[in-house]
Coordinates of N, CA and C and ligand atoms in Angstrom, one line a residue:
X22 N 10.5 12.5 6.6 CA 9.9 13.4 5.7 C 9.0 12.7 4.7
X23 N 7.9 13.3 4.7 CA 6.8 12.5 3.6 C 7.0 13.1 2.3
X24 N 7.0 12.3 1.4 CA 7.2 12.6 0.0 C 5.8 12.9 -0.7
X25 N 5.4 14.0 -1.2 CA 4.2 14.4 -1.7 C 3.7 13.6 -3.0
X26 N 4.7 13.1 -3.5 CA 4.5 12.3 -4.8 C 4.1 10.9 -4.6
X27 N 4.3 10.5 -3.3 CA 4.0 9.2 -2.9 C 2.6 8.9 -3.2
X28 N 2.2 7.6 -3.8 CA 0.9 7.3 -4.4 C -0.1 7.3 -3.1
X29 N 0.5 7.1 -1.8 CA -0.4 7.0 -0.8 C -0.1 8.1 0.3
X30 N 0.2 9.3 -0.2 CA 0.6 10.5 0.5 C -0.4 10.7 1.7
X31 N -1.6 10.9 1.3 CA -2.6 11.3 2.3 C -2.7 10.2 3.5
X32 N -2.6 9.0 3.1 CA -2.7 7.9 4.1 C -1.4 8.0 5.0
X33 N -0.4 8.2 4.5 CA 1.0 8.4 5.2 C 0.8 9.6 6.2
X34 N 0.3 10.7 5.6 CA 0.0 11.9 6.5 C -0.9 11.8 7.6
X35 N -2.0 10.9 7.4 CA -2.8 10.7 8.7 C -2.2 9.7 9.6
X36 N -1.2 8.9 8.9 CA -0.5 7.9 10.0 C 0.4 8.7 10.9
X37 N 1.2 9.7 10.2 CA 2.1 10.6 10.9 C 1.4 11.3 12.0
X38 N 0.1 11.9 11.8 CA -0.6 12.4 12.7 C -1.0 11.6 13.8
X39 N -1.2 10.3 13.7 CA -1.5 9.4 14.6 C -0.2 9.1 15.5
X40 N 0.9 8.8 14.8 CA 2.1 8.8 15.5 C 2.5 9.9 16.3
X41 N 2.4 11.1 15.8 CA 2.7 12.3 16.6 C 1.8 12.5 17.8
X42 N 0.4 12.1 17.7 CA -0.6 12.1 18.8 C 0.0 11.2 19.9
X43 N 0.4 10.0 19.5 CA 0.9 9.0 20.3 C 2.2 9.6 21.1
X44 N 3.1 10.2 20.5 CA 4.3 10.7 21.1 C 3.9 11.8 22.0
X45 N 2.8 12.5 21.6 CA 2.3 13.7 22.6 C 1.4 13.5 23.6
X46 N 1.3 12.1 23.8 CA 0.5 11.7 25.1 C -1.1 11.9 24.8
X47 N -1.5 11.9 23.7 CA -3.0 12.2 23.1 C -3.7 10.9 23.0
X48 N -2.9 10.1 22.0 CA -3.4 8.6 21.6 C -3.1 7.5 22.5
X49 N -4.2 6.7 22.8 CA -4.0 5.5 23.6 C -3.2 4.6 22.8
X50 N -2.3 3.7 23.2 CA -1.4 2.7 22.7 C -2.4 1.9 21.6
X51 N -3.5 1.5 22.2 CA -4.6 0.7 21.2 C -5.0 1.6 20.1
X52 N -5.0 3.0 20.2 CA -5.4 3.9 19.1 C -4.7 3.6 17.9
X53 N -3.5 3.1 17.9 CA -2.8 2.7 16.7 C -3.5 1.6 16.0
X54 N -3.9 0.7 16.8 CA -4.4 -0.7 16.4 C -5.9 -0.2 15.6
X55 N -6.6 0.7 16.4 CA -7.9 1.1 15.9 C -7.7 1.7 14.5
X56 N -6.7 2.8 14.5 CA -6.4 3.3 13.2 C -6.2 2.5 11.9
X57 N -5.4 1.3 12.3 CA -5.1 0.3 11.3 C -6.3 -0.4 10.9
X58 N -7.3 -0.8 11.9 CA -8.5 -1.3 11.5 C -9.2 -0.4 10.6
X59 N -9.2 0.8 11.0 CA -10.0 1.7 10.2 C -9.5 1.8 8.7
X60 N -8.2 1.9 8.6 CA -7.6 1.9 7.2 C -8.0 0.8 6.3
X61 N -8.0 -0.5 7.0 CA -8.5 -1.6 6.2 C -9.8 -1.4 5.6
X62 N -10.8 -1.0 6.4 CA -12.3 -0.8 6.0 C -12.1 0.4 5.0
X63 N -11.2 1.2 5.2 CA -11.3 2.4 4.1 C -10.8 1.9 3.0
X64 N -9.9 1.1 2.9 CA -9.4 0.5 1.5 C -10.7 -0.2 0.8
X65 N -11.3 -0.9 1.6 CA -12.4 -1.7 1.1 C -13.5 -0.8 0.7
X66 N -13.8 0.4 1.3 CA -14.8 1.3 0.7 C -14.4 2.0 -0.4
X67 N -13.0 2.0 -0.7 CA -12.5 2.8 -1.8 C -11.9 4.2 -1.4
X68 N -11.7 4.4 -0.3 CA -11.1 5.6 0.4 C -11.9 6.9 -0.3
X69 N -13.1 6.7 -0.4 CA -13.8 7.9 -0.9 C -15.3 8.0 -0.2
X70 N -15.9 9.1 -0.2 CA -17.1 9.1 0.4 C -18.1 8.7 -0.8
X71 N -18.9 7.8 -0.2 CA -20.0 7.2 -1.4 C -21.2 8.0 -1.2
X72 N -22.0 7.8 -2.3 CA -23.3 8.7 -2.3 C -24.1 8.3 -1.0
X73 N -24.0 7.2 -0.6 CA -25.0 6.7 0.6 C -24.3 7.5 1.8
X74 N -23.1 7.4 2.1 CA -22.5 8.3 3.2 C -22.9 9.6 3.0
X75 N -22.7 10.3 2.0 CA -23.1 11.7 1.8 C -24.6 12.0 2.1
X76 N -25.5 11.1 1.9 CA -26.9 11.2 2.4 C -27.0 11.0 3.8
X77 N -26.0 10.1 4.4 CA -26.2 9.9 6.0 C -25.6 11.0 6.6
X78 N -24.6 11.8 6.0 CA -24.0 13.0 6.7 C -25.1 14.0 6.6
X79 N -25.9 14.1 5.6 CA -26.9 15.1 5.6 C -28.0 14.8 6.6
X80 N -28.3 13.6 6.8 CA -29.2 13.2 7.9 C -28.6 13.6 9.3
X81 N -27.4 13.3 9.3 CA -26.6 13.7 10.7 C -26.9 15.1 11.0
X82 N -26.7 15.8 9.9 CA -26.8 17.4 10.2 C -28.2 17.6 10.7
X83 N -29.2 17.0 10.0 CA -30.6 17.1 10.4 C -30.9 16.9 12.0
X84 N -30.2 15.7 12.4 CA -30.3 15.6 13.9 C -29.6 16.7 14.6
X85 N -28.5 16.9 14.3 CA -27.8 18.0 15.2 C -28.6 19.3 15.3
X86 N -29.4 19.6 14.1 CA -30.1 21.0 13.9 C -31.5 20.8 14.7
X87 N -31.9 19.6 14.8 CA -33.3 19.6 15.5 C -33.3 19.2 16.9
X88 N -32.1 18.8 17.5 CA -32.1 18.3 18.7 C -31.7 19.4 19.8
X89 N -32.1 19.2 21.0 CA -32.1 20.4 22.0 C -30.7 20.5 22.6
X90 N -30.0 19.3 22.9 CA -28.8 19.3 23.6 C -27.8 18.3 23.1
X91 N -27.2 18.6 21.9 CA -26.2 17.8 21.4 C -24.9 18.0 22.0
X92 N -24.2 16.8 22.1 CA -22.8 17.0 22.6 C -21.8 16.0 21.8
X93 N -20.6 16.7 21.6 CA -19.6 16.1 20.8 C -18.6 15.3 21.7
X94 N -18.8 13.9 21.8 CA -17.8 13.2 22.6 C -16.5 12.9 21.9
X95 N -15.3 13.1 22.5 CA -14.1 13.0 21.8 C -13.1 11.9 22.5
X96 N -12.4 11.3 21.7 CA -11.4 10.3 22.4 C -10.1 10.9 21.8
X97 N -9.0 9.9 22.0 CA -7.8 10.1 21.5 C -7.6 10.2 19.9
X98 N -8.2 9.1 19.3 CA -8.2 9.0 17.8 C -8.8 10.2 17.1
X99 N -9.9 10.7 17.6 CA -10.8 11.7 16.9 C -9.9 13.0 17.1
X100 N -9.4 13.2 18.4 CA -8.3 14.3 18.5 C -7.3 14.5 17.7
X101 N -6.7 13.3 17.4 CA -5.5 13.2 16.8 C -5.8 13.7 15.1
X102 N -6.8 13.2 14.8 CA -7.2 13.3 13.2 C -7.9 14.6 13.0
X103 N -8.9 14.9 13.8 CA -9.8 16.1 13.4 C -10.1 17.1 14.6
X104 N -9.2 17.3 15.4 CA -9.5 18.2 16.4 C -10.1 19.8 15.9
X105 N -9.4 20.0 14.9 CA -9.9 21.5 14.4 C -11.3 21.4 14.0
X106 N -11.7 20.4 13.2 CA -13.0 20.4 12.8 C -14.0 20.2 13.9
X107 N -13.7 19.4 15.0 CA -14.4 19.3 16.1 C -14.8 20.7 16.7
X108 N -13.7 21.5 16.8 CA -13.8 22.8 17.4 C -14.9 23.6 16.6
X109 N -14.6 23.4 15.2 CA -15.4 24.3 14.3 C -17.0 24.0 14.4
X110 N -17.2 22.6 14.4 CA -18.7 22.2 14.6 C -19.1 22.6 15.9
X111 N -18.4 22.5 16.9 CA -18.9 23.0 18.2 C -19.2 24.3 18.2
X112 N -18.3 25.3 17.7 CA -18.6 26.6 17.6 C -19.9 27.0 16.6
X113 N -20.0 26.4 15.6 CA -20.9 26.4 14.7 C -22.3 26.3 15.3
X114 N -22.4 25.0 16.0 CA -23.8 24.8 16.6 C -24.0 25.2 18.0
X115 N -22.8 25.7 18.5 CA -22.8 26.3 19.9 C -23.2 25.1 20.9
X116 N -22.4 24.1 20.8 CA -22.7 23.0 21.7 C -21.3 22.4 22.3
X117 N -21.3 21.7 23.5 CA -20.0 21.4 24.2 C -19.4 20.3 23.6
X118 N -17.9 20.2 23.9 CA -17.1 19.1 23.5 C -16.9 18.4 24.8
X119 N -17.0 17.0 24.8 CA -16.8 16.2 26.0 C -15.9 15.2 25.8
X120 N -14.7 15.2 26.7 CA -13.7 14.2 26.6 C -14.3 13.0 27.3
X121 N -14.1 11.9 26.5 CA -14.6 10.6 27.1 C -13.7 9.5 26.7
X122 N -12.9 9.0 27.6 CA -11.8 8.0 27.0 C -12.0 6.5 27.6
X123 N -11.6 5.8 26.7 CA -11.7 4.4 27.2 C -10.4 4.1 28.1
X124 N -9.2 4.7 27.7 CA -8.1 4.5 28.4 C -7.8 5.8 29.2
X125 N -8.5 6.1 30.1 CA -8.5 7.4 30.8 C -7.2 7.5 31.7
X126 N -6.6 8.4 31.5 CA -5.5 8.7 32.5 C -5.5 10.3 32.7
X127 N -5.1 10.7 33.9 CA -5.0 12.3 34.1 C -4.2 13.0 33.1
X128 N -3.1 12.3 32.7 CA -2.1 12.8 31.8 C -2.6 13.0 30.3
X129 N -3.5 11.9 29.9 CA -4.1 12.2 28.6 C -5.2 13.1 28.7
X130 N -6.0 13.1 29.6 CA -6.9 14.2 29.8 C -6.4 15.5 29.6
X131 N -5.2 15.8 30.4 CA -4.7 17.1 30.4 C -4.1 17.4 28.8
X132 N -3.5 16.4 28.2 CA -3.1 16.8 26.9 C -4.1 16.9 25.9
X133 N -5.2 16.4 26.1 CA -6.3 16.5 25.1 C -7.0 17.9 25.5
X134 N -7.1 18.1 26.6 CA -7.7 19.3 27.1 C -7.1 20.6 26.4
X135 N -5.7 20.5 26.6 CA -4.9 21.6 26.0 C -5.2 21.8 24.4
X136 N -5.3 20.5 23.7 CA -5.5 20.9 22.3 C -6.8 21.6 22.1
X137 N -8.0 21.3 22.8 CA -9.1 21.9 22.5 C -9.2 23.5 23.1
X138 N -8.6 23.6 24.3 CA -8.5 24.8 24.6 C -7.8 25.8 23.7
X139 N -6.6 25.4 23.1 CA -5.9 26.1 22.3 C -6.7 26.4 21.0
X140 N -7.6 25.5 20.7 CA -8.5 25.7 19.5 C -9.7 26.5 19.8
X141 N -9.9 27.0 20.9 CA -10.8 28.1 21.4 C -12.1 27.4 21.8
X142 N -12.2 26.1 22.0 CA -13.5 25.6 22.4 C -14.1 26.2 23.8
X143 N -15.2 26.7 23.7 CA -15.9 27.5 24.8 C -16.3 26.6 25.9
X144 N -17.1 25.5 25.7 CA -17.5 24.7 26.7 C -16.9 23.3 26.6
X145 N -15.8 23.1 27.3 CA -15.1 21.8 27.2 C -15.3 21.0 28.4
X146 N -16.0 19.8 28.4 CA -16.5 19.0 29.5 C -15.6 17.7 29.5
X147 N -15.8 16.9 30.8 CA -15.1 15.7 30.9 C -13.8 15.9 31.4
X148 N -13.2 17.0 31.6 CA -11.9 17.2 32.2 C -12.0 16.7 33.8
X149 N -10.7 16.7 34.3 CA -10.7 16.2 35.5 C -11.4 17.0 36.8
X150 N -11.5 18.3 36.4 CA -12.3 19.1 37.5 C -13.7 19.2 37.0
X151 N -14.3 18.4 36.1 CA -15.7 18.5 35.9 C -16.5 17.5 37.0
X152 N -17.8 17.7 37.0 CA -18.6 17.0 38.0 C -19.4 15.8 37.1
X153 N -18.9 14.6 37.7 CA -19.4 13.5 36.8 C -20.6 12.5 37.4
X154 N -21.4 11.8 36.6 CA -22.4 10.9 37.0 C -22.0 9.5 36.3
X155 N -22.3 8.4 36.8 CA -22.1 7.2 36.0 C -23.2 6.9 34.9
X156 N -22.8 6.5 34.0 CA -23.9 5.9 32.8 C -24.5 4.7 33.5
X157 N -25.7 4.6 33.6 CA -26.4 3.4 34.3 C -26.1 2.1 33.3
X158 N -25.6 1.1 34.1 CA -25.4 -0.3 33.5 C -24.0 -0.3 32.7
X159 N -23.1 0.8 32.8 CA -21.9 0.8 32.0 C -20.8 0.8 33.0
X160 N -20.0 -0.5 32.8 CA -18.9 -0.4 33.7 C -17.7 0.2 33.1
X161 N -16.5 0.6 33.8 CA -15.4 0.9 33.1 C -15.2 2.6 33.0
X162 N -14.1 2.8 32.5 CA -13.8 4.3 32.4 C -14.7 5.3 31.7
X163 N -15.4 4.6 30.7 CA -16.4 5.6 30.0 C -17.6 5.8 30.7
X164 N -17.9 5.1 31.9 CA -19.1 5.3 32.5 C -19.3 6.7 33.0
X165 N -18.4 7.1 33.7 CA -18.7 8.6 34.2 C -18.6 9.7 33.1
X166 N -19.7 10.4 33.1 CA -19.9 11.3 32.1 C -20.3 12.6 32.9
X167 N -20.2 13.7 32.2 CA -20.2 15.1 32.6 C -21.8 15.3 33.1
X168 N -22.0 15.8 34.1 CA -23.5 16.1 34.5 C -24.1 17.1 33.6
X169 N -23.4 18.0 33.1 CA -24.0 19.1 32.2 C -23.7 18.6 30.8
X170 N -23.0 17.4 30.6 CA -23.0 17.2 29.1 C -23.7 16.0 28.7
X171 N -22.8 14.8 28.6 CA -23.5 13.6 28.1 C -24.8 13.3 28.9
X172 N -24.6 13.5 30.1 CA -25.7 13.1 31.0 C -27.0 13.7 30.6
X173 N -27.0 14.9 30.3 CA -28.3 15.6 30.0 C -28.5 15.5 28.5
X174 N -27.6 15.1 27.7 CA -27.8 15.3 26.4 C -29.0 14.4 25.7
X175 N -29.5 15.0 24.7 CA -30.4 14.2 23.8 C -29.9 13.5 22.5
X176 N -28.6 14.0 22.2 CA -28.0 13.6 21.2 C -26.4 13.5 21.4
X177 N -25.8 12.4 21.2 CA -24.3 12.2 21.4 C -23.7 11.8 20.2
X178 N -22.6 12.5 19.8 CA -21.8 12.1 18.8 C -20.7 11.4 19.2
X179 N -20.6 10.0 18.9 CA -19.4 9.1 19.2 C -18.5 8.7 18.2
X180 N -17.7 9.4 17.6 CA -16.9 8.8 16.5 C -15.7 7.9 17.0
X181 N -15.4 6.9 16.1 CA -14.3 6.1 16.3 C -14.3 5.4 17.7
X182 N -15.3 4.8 17.9 CA -15.5 4.2 19.4 C -15.6 2.7 19.5
X183 N -15.0 2.2 20.5 CA -15.4 0.6 20.6 C -16.6 0.4 21.0
X184 N -17.1 -0.9 21.1 CA -18.6 -1.2 21.3 C -19.3 -1.3 22.6
X185 N -18.6 -0.6 23.6 CA -19.3 -1.0 24.9 C -20.4 0.2 25.3
X186 N -20.4 1.2 24.6 CA -21.2 2.3 25.2 C -22.5 2.7 24.3
X187 N -22.5 2.5 23.1 CA -23.6 3.0 22.3 C -24.9 2.4 22.8
X188 N -25.0 1.1 23.0 CA -26.2 0.6 23.4 C -26.7 1.0 24.9
X189 N -25.9 1.5 25.7 CA -26.2 1.9 27.0 C -26.9 3.5 26.7
X190 N -26.2 4.2 25.9 CA -26.7 5.6 25.5 C -28.1 5.4 24.9
X191 N -28.0 4.5 23.9 CA -29.4 4.2 23.3 C -30.6 3.8 24.3
X192 N -30.3 3.0 25.3 CA -31.1 2.5 26.4 C -31.6 3.7 27.3
X193 N -30.8 4.8 27.2 CA -31.2 6.1 27.9 C -32.1 7.0 26.9
X194 N -32.5 6.5 25.8 CA -33.3 7.2 24.7 C -32.5 8.4 24.2
X195 N -31.3 8.4 24.3 CA -30.5 9.4 23.5 C -30.3 8.9 22.0
X196 N -30.3 10.0 21.2 CA -29.8 9.6 19.7 C -28.4 9.5 19.7
X197 N -27.9 8.8 18.8 CA -26.3 8.6 18.8 C -26.2 8.7 17.2
X198 N -25.1 9.7 17.1 CA -24.5 9.9 15.6 C -23.0 9.2 15.9
X199 N -22.8 8.3 14.8 CA -21.5 7.7 15.1 C -20.7 7.7 13.6
X200 N -19.4 7.8 13.7 CA -18.4 7.6 12.5 C -17.8 6.4 12.7
X201 N -17.9 5.5 11.8 CA -17.2 4.2 11.8 C -17.0 3.5 10.6
X202 N -15.8 3.3 10.1 CA -15.5 2.7 8.7 C -16.0 1.2 8.8
X203 N -16.1 0.7 10.0 CA -16.7 -0.8 9.9 C -18.1 -0.8 10.2
X204 N -18.9 -1.1 9.0 CA -20.4 -1.2 9.0 C -20.9 -2.3 10.0
X205 N -20.0 -3.2 10.4 CA -20.6 -4.5 11.1 C -20.4 -4.3 12.6
X206 N -19.7 -3.2 13.1 CA -19.3 -3.1 14.3 C -20.7 -2.8 15.3
X207 N -20.5 -3.2 16.6 CA -21.5 -3.1 17.5 C -22.1 -1.7 17.6
X208 N -21.1 -0.7 17.7 CA -21.5 0.7 17.7 C -22.3 1.2 16.4
X209 N -21.7 0.6 15.2 CA -22.4 1.0 14.0 C -23.7 0.5 13.9
X210 N -24.1 -0.8 14.5 CA -25.3 -1.3 14.6 C -26.3 -0.8 15.4
X211 N -25.8 -0.2 16.7 CA -26.6 0.3 17.8 C -26.9 1.6 17.5
X212 N -26.1 2.4 16.7 CA -26.4 3.9 16.6 C -27.7 4.4 16.0
X213 N -28.1 5.4 16.1 CA -29.2 6.0 15.5 C -28.9 6.4 13.9
X214 N -27.6 7.0 13.9 CA -27.2 7.3 12.4 C -25.7 6.9 12.5
X215 N -25.3 6.0 11.5 CA -23.9 5.5 11.5 C -23.4 6.1 10.0
X216 N -22.2 7.0 10.2 CA -21.7 7.4 8.9 C -20.5 6.5 8.8
X217 N -20.6 5.5 7.7 CA -19.5 4.5 7.3 C -18.6 5.4 6.4
X218 N -17.6 5.9 6.9 CA -16.6 6.8 6.1 C -15.6 7.1 7.1
X219 N -14.5 7.6 6.5 CA -13.2 8.2 7.2 C -13.7 9.4 7.9
X220 N -13.4 9.6 9.1 CA -13.6 10.9 10.1 C -13.1 11.9 9.2
X221 N -11.9 11.7 8.5 CA -11.2 13.1 7.9 C -11.9 13.6 6.9
X222 N -12.6 12.5 6.1 CA -13.6 13.1 5.0 C -14.8 13.5 5.6
X223 N -15.4 12.9 6.6 CA -16.7 13.2 7.1 C -16.8 14.7 7.8
X224 N -15.9 15.0 8.6 CA -16.2 16.2 9.2 C -16.2 17.5 8.5
X225 N -15.4 17.7 7.4 CA -15.8 18.9 6.5 C -17.0 18.8 5.9
X226 N -17.5 17.4 5.5 CA -18.7 17.5 4.8 C -19.9 17.8 5.8
X227 N -19.7 17.3 7.0 CA -20.8 17.5 8.1 C -20.9 18.9 8.4
X228 N -19.8 19.5 8.5 CA -20.0 20.9 8.7 C -20.6 21.9 7.7
X229 N -20.2 21.4 6.3 CA -20.9 22.0 5.1 C -22.4 21.7 5.3
X230 N -22.7 20.5 5.6 CA -24.2 20.0 5.7 C -25.2 21.0 6.7
X231 N -24.4 21.2 7.9 CA -25.0 21.9 8.8 C -25.2 23.3 8.5
X232 N -24.2 23.9 7.6 CA -24.4 25.3 7.2 C -25.4 25.4 6.1
X233 N -25.5 24.3 5.3 CA -26.6 24.2 4.3 C -27.9 24.0 4.7
X234 N -28.0 23.3 6.0 CA -29.3 23.0 6.4 C -29.9 24.0 7.7
X235 N -28.9 24.9 8.0 CA -29.3 25.6 9.2 C -30.5 26.5 9.0
X236 N -30.8 27.0 7.9 CA -32.1 27.9 7.6 C -33.0 27.1 7.2
X237 N -32.9 25.9 7.0 CA -34.1 25.0 6.5 C -35.1 24.7 7.5
X238 N -36.4 24.8 7.1 CA -37.6 24.6 8.0 C -37.5 23.2 8.9
X239 N -37.5 23.4 10.1 CA -37.6 22.3 11.0 C -38.3 21.1 10.7
X240 N -39.6 21.5 10.0 CA -40.4 20.4 9.6 C -39.8 19.6 8.4
X241 N -39.1 20.2 7.6 CA -38.4 19.4 6.5 C -37.4 18.7 7.0
X242 N -36.6 19.2 8.0 CA -35.4 18.4 8.6 C -36.0 17.1 9.3
X243 N -37.1 17.4 10.0 CA -37.7 16.1 10.6 C -38.4 15.0 9.7
X244 N -39.0 15.7 8.6 CA -39.4 14.6 7.6 C -38.2 13.8 7.1
X245 N -37.0 14.4 6.7 CA -35.8 13.7 6.2 C -35.4 12.7 7.3
X246 N -35.3 13.0 8.7 CA -35.3 12.1 9.7 C -36.0 10.9 9.5
X247 N -37.3 11.2 9.5 CA -38.3 10.1 9.7 C -38.2 9.1 8.4
X248 N -37.8 9.6 7.3 CA -37.5 8.8 6.0 C -36.1 8.0 6.1
X249 N -35.4 8.1 7.1 CA -34.0 7.4 7.2 C -34.2 6.2 7.8
X250 N -33.5 5.1 7.6 CA -33.4 3.8 8.3 C -31.9 3.6 8.3
X251 N -31.4 3.6 9.6 CA -29.9 3.1 9.7 C -29.7 1.7 9.2
X252 N -30.6 0.7 9.4 CA -30.4 -0.5 8.9 C -30.1 -0.5 7.4
X253 N -31.1 0.3 6.5 CA -30.9 0.4 5.2 C -29.6 1.1 4.9
X254 N -29.2 2.1 5.6 CA -27.8 2.7 5.4 C -26.7 1.8 5.6
X255 N -26.7 1.0 6.6 CA -25.6 0.1 6.8 C -25.6 -1.1 5.6
X256 N -26.8 -1.4 5.2 CA -26.8 -2.5 4.3 C -26.3 -1.9 2.9
X257 N -26.5 -0.6 2.5 CA -25.9 -0.1 1.3 C -24.5 0.1 1.5
X258 N -24.0 0.3 2.7 CA -22.5 0.3 3.0 C -21.9 -0.9 2.7
X259 N -22.4 -1.9 3.2 CA -22.0 -3.3 2.8 C -22.0 -3.7 1.5
X260 N -23.1 -3.2 0.7 CA -23.1 -3.8 -0.7 C -22.2 -2.8 -1.4
X261 N -21.8 -1.6 -1.0 CA -20.8 -0.8 -1.6 C -19.4 -1.4 -1.5
X262 N -19.2 -2.1 -0.4 CA -17.9 -2.9 -0.2 C -18.0 -4.1 -1.1
X263 N -19.2 -4.8 -1.1 CA -19.1 -6.1 -1.8 C -19.0 -5.7 -3.4
X264 N -19.5 -4.7 -3.8 CA -19.2 -4.2 -5.3 C -17.6 -4.1 -5.7
X265 N -17.0 -3.7 -4.6 CA -15.5 -3.6 -5.0 C -14.9 -4.9 -5.3
X266 N -15.6 -5.9 -4.8 CA -14.9 -7.3 -5.1 C -15.4 -7.8 -6.4
X267 N -16.3 -7.3 -7.1 CA -16.9 -7.8 -8.4 C -15.9 -7.6 -9.6
Ligands
PTJ19 O1 -8.8 7.4 23.1 P1 -9.3 6.2 23.9 O2 -8.9 6.0 25.1 O3 -10.8 6.5 24.2 O4 -9.4 4.9 23.0 C1 -10.0 5.0 21.8 C2 -10.0 3.6 21.0 C3 -10.3 4.1 19.5 C4 -8.6 3.0 21.0 C5 -10.9 2.7 21.5 O5 -12.3 3.4 21.4 C6 -11.0 1.4 20.5 O6 -10.4 0.5 21.0 O7 -11.8 1.5 19.6 P2 -12.0 0.2 18.5 O8 -12.7 -0.9 19.3 O9 -10.8 -0.1 17.7 O10 -13.1 0.9 17.4 C7 -12.7 1.9 16.8 C8 -13.5 1.9 15.4 O11 -13.1 3.1 14.8 C9 -13.1 0.7 14.5 O12 -14.4 0.1 14.1 C10 -12.5 1.4 13.3 O13 -12.9 0.7 12.2 C11 -13.1 2.7 13.3 N1 -12.2 3.8 12.7 C12 -10.8 3.7 13.0 N2 -10.3 4.9 12.3 C13 -11.2 5.5 11.7 C14 -12.5 4.7 12.1 N3 -13.6 5.2 11.5 C15 -13.7 6.4 10.7 N4 -12.6 7.0 10.4 C16 -11.3 6.7 10.9 N5 -10.2 7.3 10.6

């Protein structure tokens, strides 16, 4: 039983979600390690959304609203922590969710599929009965992607991911929006937009930003995109961490 008075109640709550997802065959064994790495960086950024991240979330919403075929790529960790928000964003933007796992097994696919089906996701791709095509120059289980999903997408959302895929998607001229608490990771550096923040705080803010911007003139959204530099964003995230040591 979790004690609500515990000073680290929220952190314990999300740990419990991770543990439950592992027991339910959703999370990869390594997903626990990935979560721990995330917690460490979250501690360093002060476990809050910085002004810099808030701006980056706004930019991410501009990308989602101006691209023709965005896809939300999900793995075990994202599903464990924010499946409801993923379903909501998918419905709000009317875009597919595609399951793409590094540690892919038929059993995990079935378990994750059940989560999103229960949440009412209309277009769920990457399941075992989908049609796949390999991502050029990418080896391993993440390479096959849905022909109707990531393969044709012009924007791919790849939260909480290890570093083997972002540069291959970027080489295909796809825009990549990533959520990663580690501003130094390969994925963070390669992505078009990297939100350096905890996915549990990002998703509600991203949904709000999409709602706020959905009626804004496309030209204004594109101007905001033009004025954004991911390198500058990552430098700001790093200097926010450094300030915590002063
Ligand atoms: O479900 P699968 O089979 O696709 O496997 C998924 C994992 C996460 C195990 C796999 O992609 C992996 O090993 O990832 P890495 O290399 O550990 O990278 C995950 C990144 O996500 C790390 O940079 C973490 O800091 C970051 N991260 C972890 N938890 C969070 C996070 N970023 C934002 N919010 C979090 N809650």
